[in-house]
Amino acid sequence: MAKKEKTIEALLKEKRTFSPSKKFTEKAHVNSDAVYRRAKRNPEKFWEDFAKELDWFKKWRKVLSWKPPHAKWFTGGKINVSYNCLDRHLSSERKNKAAIIWESESGESVVLTYWDLYREVNRFANVLKGLGVKKGDVVTIYLPMVPELAIAMLACARIGAPHSIVFGGFSAESLSGRINDSKSKVLITSDGGYRRGGIVPLKKNADDALKRSKSVKKMVVVKRVGSEAKVRMKKGRDYWWHDLMENSHAYCEPERMDSEDMLFILYTSGTTGKPKGIVHTTGGYLVGAYATTKWVFDLKEEDTYWCTADIGWVTGHSYIIYGPLANGATSLMYEGAPDYPDIGRFWAIVEKYAVTIFYTAPTAIRAFMRWGEEHPQKYDLTSLRLLGSVGEPINPEAWIWYHTHIGGKKCPIVDTWWQTETGSILISALPGITKLKPGSATLPFPTIEADIVDEDGKTIKEGAGYLVIKSPWPSMLRTIYGDPERYVEQYWSRFPGMYFTGDGAKRDKDGYLWVLGRVDDVMNVAGHRLSTMEVESALVDHPSVVESAVVGRTDQLKGQAIVAFTTLKKDLKTSAKLVGDLRQHVAKKIGAIARPDEIIFTAELPKTRSGKIMRRLLRNIAEGSVLGDTTTLADPGVVKELKEKYEDKE
Ligand code: 7RM
């Protein structure tokens, strides 16, 4: 049996359940399943009630306008996200409460109270205005996990300039592609970023990117690393963050944004080689992020909440910044790697700040598991009361380990399913009421019509199929930036009238959902989304390569590993050096996360008679499973040879 099938089998055999303690339930925001019935009776009222907990300059006329597949939420409403994350907390005792606790990789901490953050955001909002940024102008942000990242994004939101954040681990070329697609005129970066003691040359990457991105006229550079990073500032284009901030005024009127004005673009991998710019708007997104943060994480005034994601991914947008700050919570932000300076670092941080809610990814949990429980055991983790998981399916074994060794068997675990496109969590337990099953994301959030359907879009009551969402929700993507047709085609065409997630999932007899993973050409490597075509394009860009087919195969640690079947130019010899060069080439083109784990050279790729690469077959080979039907192949010999070669390697 293939490894992947075994993993799924183990997942579905899991029978243990875990109910919240009475103590947890008593204090929880949600302590009765009546919420599901209430939501079902009147979904719009359900969301409207959350919207009323936020501050609006002008109330909406209509909660939902739905012209499939286009939704508008809270139409006519005027609101500002930065106002809701900052100003509205200043008139209460939250004014001097920690909004962001920042821990640097080297162990230094910086606490920004709501007042501090408000002041910095206002000043930077004025800096942006001074650089000519106007409402509607896209600002690209390419920063490491430093407080200035939070400040920059909130400043953009304050003046109505949509931000496009590019993860600091992406290459110059990826950055340039995203800048060009969004046509942004301003780029915010830093001289460098720390990673495991080393320095990531962000400014240098930014300089390289701008050789191909002429729309950018101004660059703001945060000094993070100082003299260790040699940066060249281009006169008239590049400015130091601290110089611009020095004389910047401390108040900037928040822009009155329409509910449906754009808040941000975030690029994510789809099924083609080119990442898509997912567009989120203001009112609905904030209501979705606010509500789910409050209910799924049971977030309270006194919590110290830590989501370990990078803000460069959607998880960081919604659950480090917007959701927690809209709730007036204390959100911890850590600059560095989980294993630096040693593998106890996360637990040292939990102990240091007495973290109460901890949200991370299965790939990290599996790494901790492999490193051994003796590391967390050295620290006091008793402050924790709730754990979360996101990014990929969590295998029951990792779930149990997390529950036992991190949660001390007393913390509920919320396994949260969602996507860049969904903006906020759509499937998750509500920790005060849901009986948990390890490996299952459990049930749709109130009002969310998640369903499992077959090829024809017919509901599968019990069993496996495609995961779809059958009605709109406030924080759903509105379009793909610059490509409205692709929005319709990508998400709403496979099953008419339904949003197609790209995931496969199974429903059990209790109605619980078990997300199994992607059913398209999107890979999930250590919780990061990558398209097979992106990696293929990077490989064929190398002068030695003729053709390449990339597949994801099950990996114990990372969820999926990248396997690249590659044909070389005639007469070229394979060598270990070439493998190294090709891996490096991909890292340079896209970023280190895309570096193939394995490169397999082959004289030819298996193709159908019509010339399509048979990916299913390659996936089977990569998984080490039987070949299946090869009769449609043009030259079955190719596969046989490939399979033998692959088996030799093991
Ligand atoms: C938040 C995020 C989205 C893809 C999605 C799934 C997978 C995410 C879970 C999960 C199983 C989960 N956004 N995924 N969460 N699979 N259980 N709890 O990850 O846009 O980067 O990725 O991630 O395949 O489609 S994302």
XYZ file of C-alpha atoms and ligand atoms in Angstrom:
676
model
C 0.000 0.000 0.000
C 1.237 3.495 -0.730
C 2.488 5.570 2.176
C -0.149 8.216 1.618
C -2.967 5.675 1.688
C -1.579 4.263 4.917
C -1.529 7.702 6.498
C -5.106 8.366 5.467
C -6.186 4.939 6.634
C -4.664 5.555 10.065
C -6.425 8.907 10.171
C -9.801 7.428 9.462
C -9.428 4.573 11.917
C -8.902 7.022 14.738
C -11.666 6.489 17.299
C -10.585 8.414 20.388
C -12.554 11.485 21.380
C -11.787 14.347 23.758
C -14.388 16.553 25.372
C -13.625 19.931 26.920
C -13.392 20.043 30.699
C -16.279 21.504 32.638
C -13.979 24.277 33.789
C -13.100 25.222 30.226
C -16.699 25.147 29.054
C -17.978 27.244 31.923
C -15.717 30.154 31.067
C -15.822 29.808 27.272
C -17.360 32.435 24.974
C -19.396 29.663 23.408
C -20.742 27.078 25.815
C -23.851 25.781 24.132
C -24.448 24.327 20.684
C -27.525 26.517 20.406
C -25.226 28.861 18.447
C -25.335 26.507 15.464
C -29.123 26.504 15.398
C -29.335 30.237 15.870
C -26.847 30.756 13.027
C -28.732 28.414 10.753
C -32.032 30.170 11.338
C -30.607 33.514 10.307
C -27.041 33.496 8.977
C -27.041 37.197 8.104
C -28.155 38.158 11.578
C -25.394 35.960 12.998
C -22.726 37.969 11.162
C -24.479 41.254 11.703
C -24.269 40.707 15.458
C -20.490 40.394 15.195
C -20.311 43.438 12.924
C -22.101 45.421 15.628
C -19.260 44.662 18.039
C -16.936 46.696 15.786
C -16.859 50.469 15.286
C -18.327 51.783 12.033
C -18.241 55.378 10.831
C -21.460 54.630 9.034
C -23.686 51.608 9.425
C -24.290 49.225 6.515
C -27.538 49.270 4.565
C -27.556 45.606 3.702
C -25.712 42.686 5.279
C -25.266 40.579 2.151
C -25.696 41.238 -1.557
C -25.167 37.975 -3.377
C -24.982 37.835 -7.140
C -23.268 34.478 -7.537
C -20.358 34.169 -7.539
C -19.913 37.762 -6.351
C -20.667 38.710 -2.769
C -20.719 42.070 -1.074
C -20.985 42.262 2.690
C -22.158 45.149 4.847
C -22.799 47.292 1.789
C -22.942 50.979 2.379
C -20.969 50.593 5.603
C -17.946 52.802 6.247
C -15.174 51.473 8.426
C -11.415 51.589 8.978
C -9.498 48.478 10.003
C -6.650 50.296 11.736
C -9.200 52.332 13.721
C -10.808 49.093 14.874
C -7.486 47.496 15.760
C -6.144 50.560 17.573
C -8.181 53.723 18.222
C -11.209 51.956 19.575
C -9.168 50.393 22.376
C -7.668 53.667 23.563
C -10.600 54.914 25.575
C -10.523 51.884 27.866
C -7.975 50.241 30.139
C -6.594 48.628 27.004
C -4.728 51.830 26.176
C -1.636 50.698 28.083
C -2.130 46.987 27.521
C 0.413 45.088 25.409
C -0.890 44.877 21.857
C 2.217 43.228 20.455
C 4.934 41.494 22.405
C 7.844 41.047 20.071
C 10.606 38.558 20.787
C 13.736 38.857 18.663
C 15.696 35.837 17.568
C 18.488 36.833 19.926
C 16.099 36.942 22.900
C 15.436 40.649 23.291
C 11.829 41.697 23.855
C 9.928 44.773 22.787
C 6.451 45.463 24.101
C 4.185 47.769 22.130
C 1.117 48.845 24.056
C -2.006 49.786 22.143
C -1.008 53.399 22.599
C 2.554 52.747 21.350
C 1.320 50.883 18.313
C -1.285 53.560 17.597
C 1.383 56.278 17.689
C 3.801 54.381 15.422
C 1.068 53.452 12.941
C -0.129 57.041 12.736
C 3.378 58.305 12.122
C 4.081 55.740 9.457
C 0.724 56.410 7.821
C 1.880 60.013 7.459
C 5.210 58.816 6.067
C 3.373 56.868 3.390
C 1.272 59.888 2.545
C 4.459 61.934 2.328
C 5.786 59.474 -0.232
C 2.714 60.133 -2.316
C 0.746 56.996 -1.436
C -2.968 57.570 -1.913
C -6.069 55.583 -1.134
C -6.168 52.590 -3.500
C -2.398 52.515 -4.219
C -0.872 49.096 -3.560
C 2.128 49.036 -1.208
C 4.389 45.995 -1.295
C 5.903 44.927 2.013
C 8.917 42.601 2.065
C 10.022 42.418 5.680
C 11.159 39.893 8.256
C 9.106 39.357 11.423
C 9.846 42.724 13.009
C 7.422 45.174 14.672
C 7.729 47.483 11.648
C 5.884 44.830 9.629
C 2.830 45.129 11.872
C 3.158 48.919 11.884
C 3.447 49.101 8.083
C 0.400 46.966 7.411
C -1.786 48.845 9.864
C -0.544 52.143 8.424
C -1.576 50.986 4.955
C -4.996 50.044 6.306
C -5.247 53.464 7.965
C -4.840 55.385 4.723
C -6.714 52.885 2.550
C -3.678 51.683 0.613
C -3.995 47.919 0.069
C -0.888 46.072 1.171
C 0.687 43.191 -0.649
C 2.963 41.380 1.767
C 5.617 39.139 0.285
C 7.083 36.541 2.636
C 10.733 37.397 3.420
C 11.833 33.907 2.382
C 10.846 34.528 -1.233
C 13.468 35.299 -3.866
C 14.082 38.552 -5.716
C 12.356 37.081 -8.738
C 9.224 36.069 -6.803
C 9.133 39.527 -5.256
C 9.471 41.183 -8.628
C 6.672 39.051 -10.115
C 4.320 40.107 -7.325
C 5.272 43.781 -7.598
C 4.675 43.739 -11.327
C 1.317 42.037 -11.023
C 0.103 44.555 -8.424
C 1.887 47.528 -10.067
C 2.839 48.905 -6.698
C 4.824 52.113 -6.482
C 6.217 51.767 -2.982
C 8.211 48.924 -1.464
C 8.988 48.530 2.219
C 11.881 46.288 3.172
C 14.787 46.053 5.619
C 18.548 46.016 5.321
C 18.390 42.357 6.293
C 16.708 39.842 8.535
C 18.055 37.373 11.080
C 17.547 33.679 10.497
C 19.292 31.135 12.711
C 21.983 33.683 13.467
C 22.656 34.315 9.785
C 21.494 37.280 7.776
C 18.955 37.197 4.963
C 19.872 39.968 2.482
C 16.434 41.456 1.963
C 17.587 44.848 0.681
C 19.847 43.184 -1.841
C 16.967 40.999 -3.022
C 14.790 44.087 -3.215
C 17.420 45.872 -5.332
C 17.569 42.871 -7.654
C 13.794 42.742 -7.870
C 13.562 46.408 -8.789
C 15.770 45.860 -11.830
C 12.719 44.124 -13.264
C 10.031 46.102 -11.479
C 9.963 49.628 -12.746
C 6.670 50.632 -11.143
C 8.365 51.077 -7.743
C 9.491 54.666 -7.296
C 10.168 54.717 -3.560
C 11.666 52.212 -1.185
C 11.595 52.457 2.605
C 14.305 50.493 4.408
C 14.056 49.411 8.036
C 17.403 49.163 9.768
C 17.269 45.788 11.439
C 20.763 44.427 11.016
C 22.881 47.585 10.871
C 26.546 47.571 9.990
C 26.631 43.817 9.330
C 24.515 44.306 6.214
C 26.151 46.252 3.452
C 23.392 48.131 1.732
C 23.472 50.667 -1.033
C 20.835 53.348 -0.814
C 19.810 54.748 -4.151
C 19.435 58.500 -4.005
C 15.931 59.785 -4.611
C 14.495 56.276 -4.383
C 15.589 54.729 -1.073
C 14.906 56.157 2.388
C 15.619 54.884 5.875
C 12.497 54.169 7.889
C 13.912 55.934 10.954
C 14.798 59.090 8.999
C 11.298 59.387 7.591
C 9.709 58.684 10.962
C 11.753 61.301 12.764
C 9.727 64.270 11.654
C 6.470 62.535 10.970
C 3.321 63.854 12.594
C 1.779 61.726 15.358
C -1.800 61.731 14.107
C -3.260 60.659 10.813
C -6.983 60.712 10.259
C -8.163 57.177 9.419
C -9.631 56.931 5.919
C -13.361 56.207 5.820
C -13.270 53.042 3.795
C -16.207 51.513 2.081
C -16.939 48.049 3.378
C -16.047 46.640 -0.039
C -12.849 48.673 -0.594
C -9.759 46.521 -0.925
C -7.814 45.873 2.299
C -5.058 43.694 0.904
C -3.784 41.427 -1.820
C -1.965 38.256 -0.886
C -0.355 36.095 -3.522
C -0.800 32.359 -3.256
C 0.083 29.397 -5.415
C -2.618 27.953 -7.590
C -2.574 25.292 -10.238
C -0.633 27.350 -12.773
C 2.936 28.593 -12.665
C 1.911 32.111 -11.717
C 0.757 32.895 -8.170
C -2.670 34.496 -7.883
C -3.300 37.781 -6.115
C -6.104 36.994 -3.701
C -8.157 40.113 -2.997
C -9.712 40.752 0.404
C -11.922 43.706 1.213
C -12.459 45.666 4.371
C -15.698 45.126 6.287
C -16.421 41.461 5.693
C -12.813 40.411 6.148
C -12.515 42.192 9.479
C -15.810 40.776 10.753
C -14.703 37.255 9.749
C -11.248 37.564 11.300
C -12.659 39.191 14.449
C -15.431 36.638 15.008
C -13.372 33.524 14.374
C -10.486 34.723 16.536
C -12.899 35.373 19.384
C -14.796 32.100 19.171
C -12.309 29.552 17.842
C -9.497 30.677 20.140
C -11.912 31.620 22.900
C -9.902 34.811 23.169
C -10.246 36.777 26.417
C -8.922 40.038 27.763
C -6.276 38.362 29.925
C -4.891 35.954 27.327
C -1.376 35.958 25.936
C -1.913 34.628 22.482
C 0.808 33.296 20.203
C 0.434 32.287 16.581
C 3.800 31.094 15.279
C 3.122 31.779 11.585
C 4.982 34.376 9.563
C 2.901 37.439 8.735
C 3.905 36.836 5.107
C 1.260 34.083 5.006
C -2.472 34.518 5.456
C -2.369 32.913 8.909
C -0.199 35.776 10.096
C -2.470 38.398 8.508
C -5.664 37.109 10.110
C -4.417 35.534 13.321
C -1.362 37.536 14.396
C -2.570 40.971 13.401
C -6.136 41.669 12.343
C -8.133 39.120 14.372
C -6.301 39.477 17.691
C -5.912 43.272 17.528
C -9.541 43.821 16.545
C -10.294 41.869 19.736
C -7.973 44.073 21.809
C -5.831 41.073 22.678
C -2.128 40.657 23.367
C -0.495 39.027 20.366
C 3.017 37.642 20.511
C 5.242 37.931 17.488
C 8.480 35.939 17.271
C 11.197 36.903 14.825
C 13.089 33.684 14.421
C 13.237 29.944 13.891
C 11.798 27.257 16.223
C 15.177 25.589 16.660
C 17.346 28.607 17.358
C 19.535 28.778 19.358
C 18.227 25.350 20.356
C 15.184 23.147 19.899
C 13.616 24.294 23.147
C 13.123 27.840 21.876
C 9.337 27.777 21.417
C 8.838 26.380 24.911
C 11.247 28.905 26.366
C 9.055 31.609 24.836
C 5.837 30.036 26.139
C 7.374 29.981 29.614
C 8.891 33.468 29.379
C 5.580 35.178 28.589
C 3.194 32.650 30.156
C 1.488 32.114 26.812
C -2.092 30.881 27.201
C -3.100 30.166 23.596
C -0.655 28.614 21.152
C -1.335 28.154 17.425
C 1.103 26.363 15.122
C 1.378 23.942 12.182
C 1.484 20.125 12.111
C 4.852 20.180 10.374
C 6.303 21.959 13.421
C 4.566 19.576 15.807
C 6.034 16.585 13.972
C 9.499 18.118 14.216
C 9.077 18.635 17.992
C 7.896 15.057 18.246
C 10.970 13.793 16.483
C 13.243 15.914 18.679
C 11.655 14.348 21.752
C 9.428 15.367 24.650
C 12.422 15.890 26.934
C 12.766 19.385 25.410
C 9.318 20.790 26.221
C 9.527 19.010 29.573
C 12.324 21.340 30.621
C 9.924 24.285 30.584
C 6.869 25.371 32.494
C 4.022 25.117 30.012
C 1.224 25.161 32.574
C 0.035 28.594 31.439
C -1.319 27.063 28.221
C -5.076 26.552 28.072
C -5.789 26.124 24.356
C -3.816 24.806 21.380
C -4.389 25.245 17.668
C -3.242 23.631 14.447
C -3.361 24.902 10.870
C -1.956 24.463 7.394
C -2.313 20.769 6.649
C -3.988 17.675 8.010
C -2.671 16.740 11.426
C -2.075 13.022 11.841
C -3.618 11.518 15.015
C -0.203 10.562 16.360
C 1.023 14.163 16.209
C -2.319 15.351 17.654
C -1.972 13.030 20.661
C 1.647 14.047 21.171
C 0.691 17.738 21.050
C -2.183 17.149 23.437
C -0.047 15.165 25.891
C 3.337 16.847 25.856
C 2.461 20.459 25.108
C -1.099 20.706 26.378
C -0.532 18.604 29.506
C -3.670 16.647 28.515
C -5.825 19.568 29.613
C -5.931 21.865 26.583
C -8.485 21.493 23.806
C -6.910 21.493 20.327
C -8.630 23.433 17.572
C -7.673 21.994 14.189
C -8.589 24.897 11.929
C -9.206 24.427 8.215
C -9.145 27.462 5.959
C -7.289 29.022 3.037
C -5.781 32.281 1.819
C -8.976 32.583 -0.199
C -11.351 32.050 2.717
C -9.678 34.822 4.732
C -10.643 33.258 8.033
C -11.307 29.862 9.601
C -14.248 27.962 8.090
C -13.969 24.543 9.702
C -12.963 24.138 13.323
C -14.077 23.023 16.719
C -15.509 25.589 19.116
C -13.329 24.656 22.052
C -15.926 24.988 24.802
C -18.468 22.668 23.198
C -17.009 20.442 20.495
C -16.060 16.835 21.196
C -12.682 16.522 19.473
C -11.480 13.683 17.279
C -7.717 13.698 16.661
C -7.108 14.339 12.958
C -10.501 15.853 12.228
C -11.074 19.592 11.795
C -14.525 18.641 13.188
C -17.398 20.900 12.076
C -18.036 23.970 9.942
C -18.067 27.281 11.811
C -21.651 28.480 12.373
C -23.376 29.498 9.084
C -20.682 27.899 6.901
C -22.238 25.486 4.442
C -19.306 23.137 3.882
C -20.207 19.975 2.023
C -18.575 16.915 0.478
C -19.630 16.205 -3.088
C -18.917 13.689 -5.827
C -17.736 14.410 -9.393
C -21.225 15.612 -10.292
C -21.577 17.912 -7.323
C -23.960 15.574 -5.503
C -23.695 15.486 -1.700
C -21.928 12.523 -0.181
C -23.527 12.037 3.205
C -20.863 9.745 4.536
C -17.569 9.094 2.764
C -14.920 10.903 0.741
C -15.248 13.486 -2.014
C -14.532 17.107 -2.863
C -14.777 19.794 -0.231
C -16.993 22.681 -1.333
C -18.651 25.680 0.339
C -22.202 26.314 -0.753
C -22.921 29.848 0.368
C -20.928 33.060 0.770
C -19.212 34.103 4.016
C -18.024 37.588 5.011
C -14.250 37.126 4.644
C -14.310 35.282 1.330
C -11.993 36.473 -1.428
C -13.706 38.897 -3.764
C -11.640 38.265 -6.880
C -8.179 37.521 -8.210
C -6.335 40.796 -8.680
C -6.367 41.804 -12.334
C -8.006 38.548 -13.423
C -11.731 38.455 -12.637
C -12.378 35.625 -15.085
C -9.896 33.394 -13.395
C -11.760 33.958 -10.130
C -14.932 32.568 -11.616
C -13.221 29.772 -13.459
C -10.924 28.690 -10.649
C -13.368 28.632 -7.787
C -16.920 28.579 -9.087
C -16.914 26.543 -12.289
C -16.017 22.996 -11.371
C -19.259 22.654 -9.383
C -21.731 25.317 -10.501
C -23.006 27.446 -7.658
C -20.417 26.151 -5.210
C -17.007 27.383 -4.099
C -14.483 24.645 -4.846
C -11.688 24.492 -2.282
C -9.281 22.248 -4.197
C -9.277 19.876 -1.219
C -10.547 16.356 -0.798
C -12.276 15.482 2.471
C -14.315 12.800 4.138
C -17.401 13.000 6.331
C -17.909 10.393 9.026
C -21.150 9.111 10.509
C -21.238 11.925 13.077
C -20.906 14.541 10.344
C -17.291 15.324 11.271
C -15.036 16.475 8.442
C -11.602 14.998 7.808
C -9.635 17.053 5.298
C -7.402 14.747 3.283
C -5.375 17.230 1.229
C -5.280 18.833 -2.189
C -6.773 17.139 -5.199
C -5.193 19.546 -7.700
C -1.620 20.394 -8.665
C -1.014 22.340 -5.510
C 1.513 20.882 -3.089
C 1.603 21.500 0.627
C 5.202 21.452 1.782
C 5.661 22.058 5.499
C 2.355 23.916 5.508
C 3.367 26.122 2.575
C 1.418 26.118 -0.635
C 3.346 25.634 -3.868
C 2.224 24.751 -7.341
C 3.931 21.945 -9.196
C 4.094 24.219 -12.240
C 5.946 26.966 -10.408
C 8.734 24.530 -9.559
C 8.674 23.075 -13.071
C 9.079 26.500 -14.647
C 12.011 27.219 -12.359
C 13.677 23.968 -13.375
C 13.217 24.336 -17.125
C 14.694 27.799 -16.794
C 18.042 26.110 -16.044
C 20.203 25.762 -19.178
C 20.713 22.001 -18.690
C 17.043 21.090 -18.403
C 14.671 20.228 -21.246
C 11.592 19.192 -19.385
C 10.431 18.542 -15.872
C 7.411 17.178 -14.041
C 7.060 17.880 -10.366
C 4.911 15.991 -7.888
C 4.419 16.013 -4.142
C 4.980 12.814 -2.238
C 4.062 11.987 1.339
C 6.723 13.030 3.812
C 6.698 12.076 7.472
C 7.854 15.475 8.605
C 6.806 18.033 6.023
C 3.503 16.513 4.958
C 4.703 16.562 1.378
C 8.150 16.546 -0.212
C 8.931 17.806 -3.719
C 10.027 15.226 -6.282
C 11.137 16.538 -9.674
C 11.339 14.168 -12.640
C 13.701 15.872 -15.030
C 15.058 15.329 -18.530
C 18.359 16.896 -19.451
C 19.604 18.273 -22.743
C 21.015 15.624 -25.010
C 24.483 14.359 -24.097
C 24.505 16.003 -20.701
C 25.696 13.777 -17.875
C 23.906 13.554 -14.562
C 25.976 14.225 -11.487
C 25.602 15.024 -7.825
C 26.867 18.498 -8.605
C 24.156 19.035 -11.181
C 21.511 17.906 -8.672
C 22.885 20.466 -6.242
C 22.928 23.162 -8.917
C 19.351 22.490 -9.937
C 18.094 22.547 -6.361
C 19.929 25.796 -5.811
C 18.532 27.218 -9.020
C 14.963 26.619 -7.842
C 15.734 28.151 -4.447
C 17.091 31.198 -6.197
C 14.142 31.479 -8.570
C 11.370 30.999 -6.011
C 12.757 30.705 -2.485
C 14.223 28.015 -0.249
C 10.807 26.480 0.495
C 10.539 25.373 -3.141
C 13.872 23.529 -3.292
C 13.147 19.992 -4.578
C 13.840 17.206 -2.110
C 14.639 14.794 -4.894
C 15.575 15.162 -8.527
C 15.177 12.102 -10.683
C 16.726 12.167 -14.122
C 14.957 10.373 -16.882
C 15.471 10.174 -20.631
C 11.801 10.922 -21.177
C 8.671 11.725 -19.196
C 5.651 9.421 -19.385
C 3.023 11.020 -21.606
C -0.392 10.158 -22.926
C -0.883 9.822 -26.646
C -2.112 13.386 -26.723
C 1.142 14.514 -25.126
C 0.014 15.211 -21.543
C 2.422 14.326 -18.768
C 0.908 11.556 -16.665
C 1.222 13.041 -13.251
C -0.845 10.433 -11.497
C 1.660 7.863 -12.622
C 4.593 9.948 -11.454
C 2.882 10.478 -8.132
C 2.451 6.738 -7.773
C 6.083 6.174 -8.592
C 7.145 8.836 -6.112
C 4.917 7.278 -3.453
C 6.404 3.884 -4.274
C 3.071 2.326 -5.134
C 1.966 0.099 -7.983
C 1.856 1.531 -11.471
C -1.818 1.279 -12.258
C -3.054 1.396 -15.813
C -0.463 2.447 -18.358
C -2.207 1.504 -21.565
C -2.846 5.085 -22.615
C 0.853 5.789 -22.543
C 2.737 6.525 -25.722
C 5.762 4.558 -24.589
C 5.174 2.422 -21.500
C 8.878 1.605 -21.413
C 9.582 5.102 -20.070
C 7.618 4.456 -16.922
C 9.099 1.064 -16.323
C 12.554 2.502 -16.529
C 11.564 5.375 -14.260
C 10.075 3.100 -11.694
C 13.156 0.879 -11.638
C 15.402 3.843 -11.252
C 13.326 5.167 -8.395
C 13.360 1.852 -6.577
C 17.138 1.575 -6.999
C 17.572 4.776 -5.074
C 15.838 3.561 -1.967
C -4.431 28.714 6.339
C -3.678 28.148 5.162
C -4.631 26.257 2.253
C -4.576 24.765 2.145
C -5.933 24.115 2.181
C -5.600 22.733 2.711
C -4.490 23.000 3.710
C -5.066 24.301 5.805
C -5.773 22.704 7.116
C -5.449 22.140 5.863
C -6.091 20.049 6.620
C -6.267 21.828 8.140
N -3.880 28.765 3.974
N -5.008 23.158 5.084
N -5.522 24.034 7.046
N -5.611 20.817 5.623
N -6.416 20.516 7.836
N -6.580 22.273 9.363
O -2.952 27.211 5.320
O -3.850 29.053 1.529
O -1.761 28.587 2.632
O -3.336 26.819 2.363
O -3.881 24.216 3.286
O -5.114 21.920 1.692
O -6.507 24.082 0.898
S -3.173 28.352 2.583
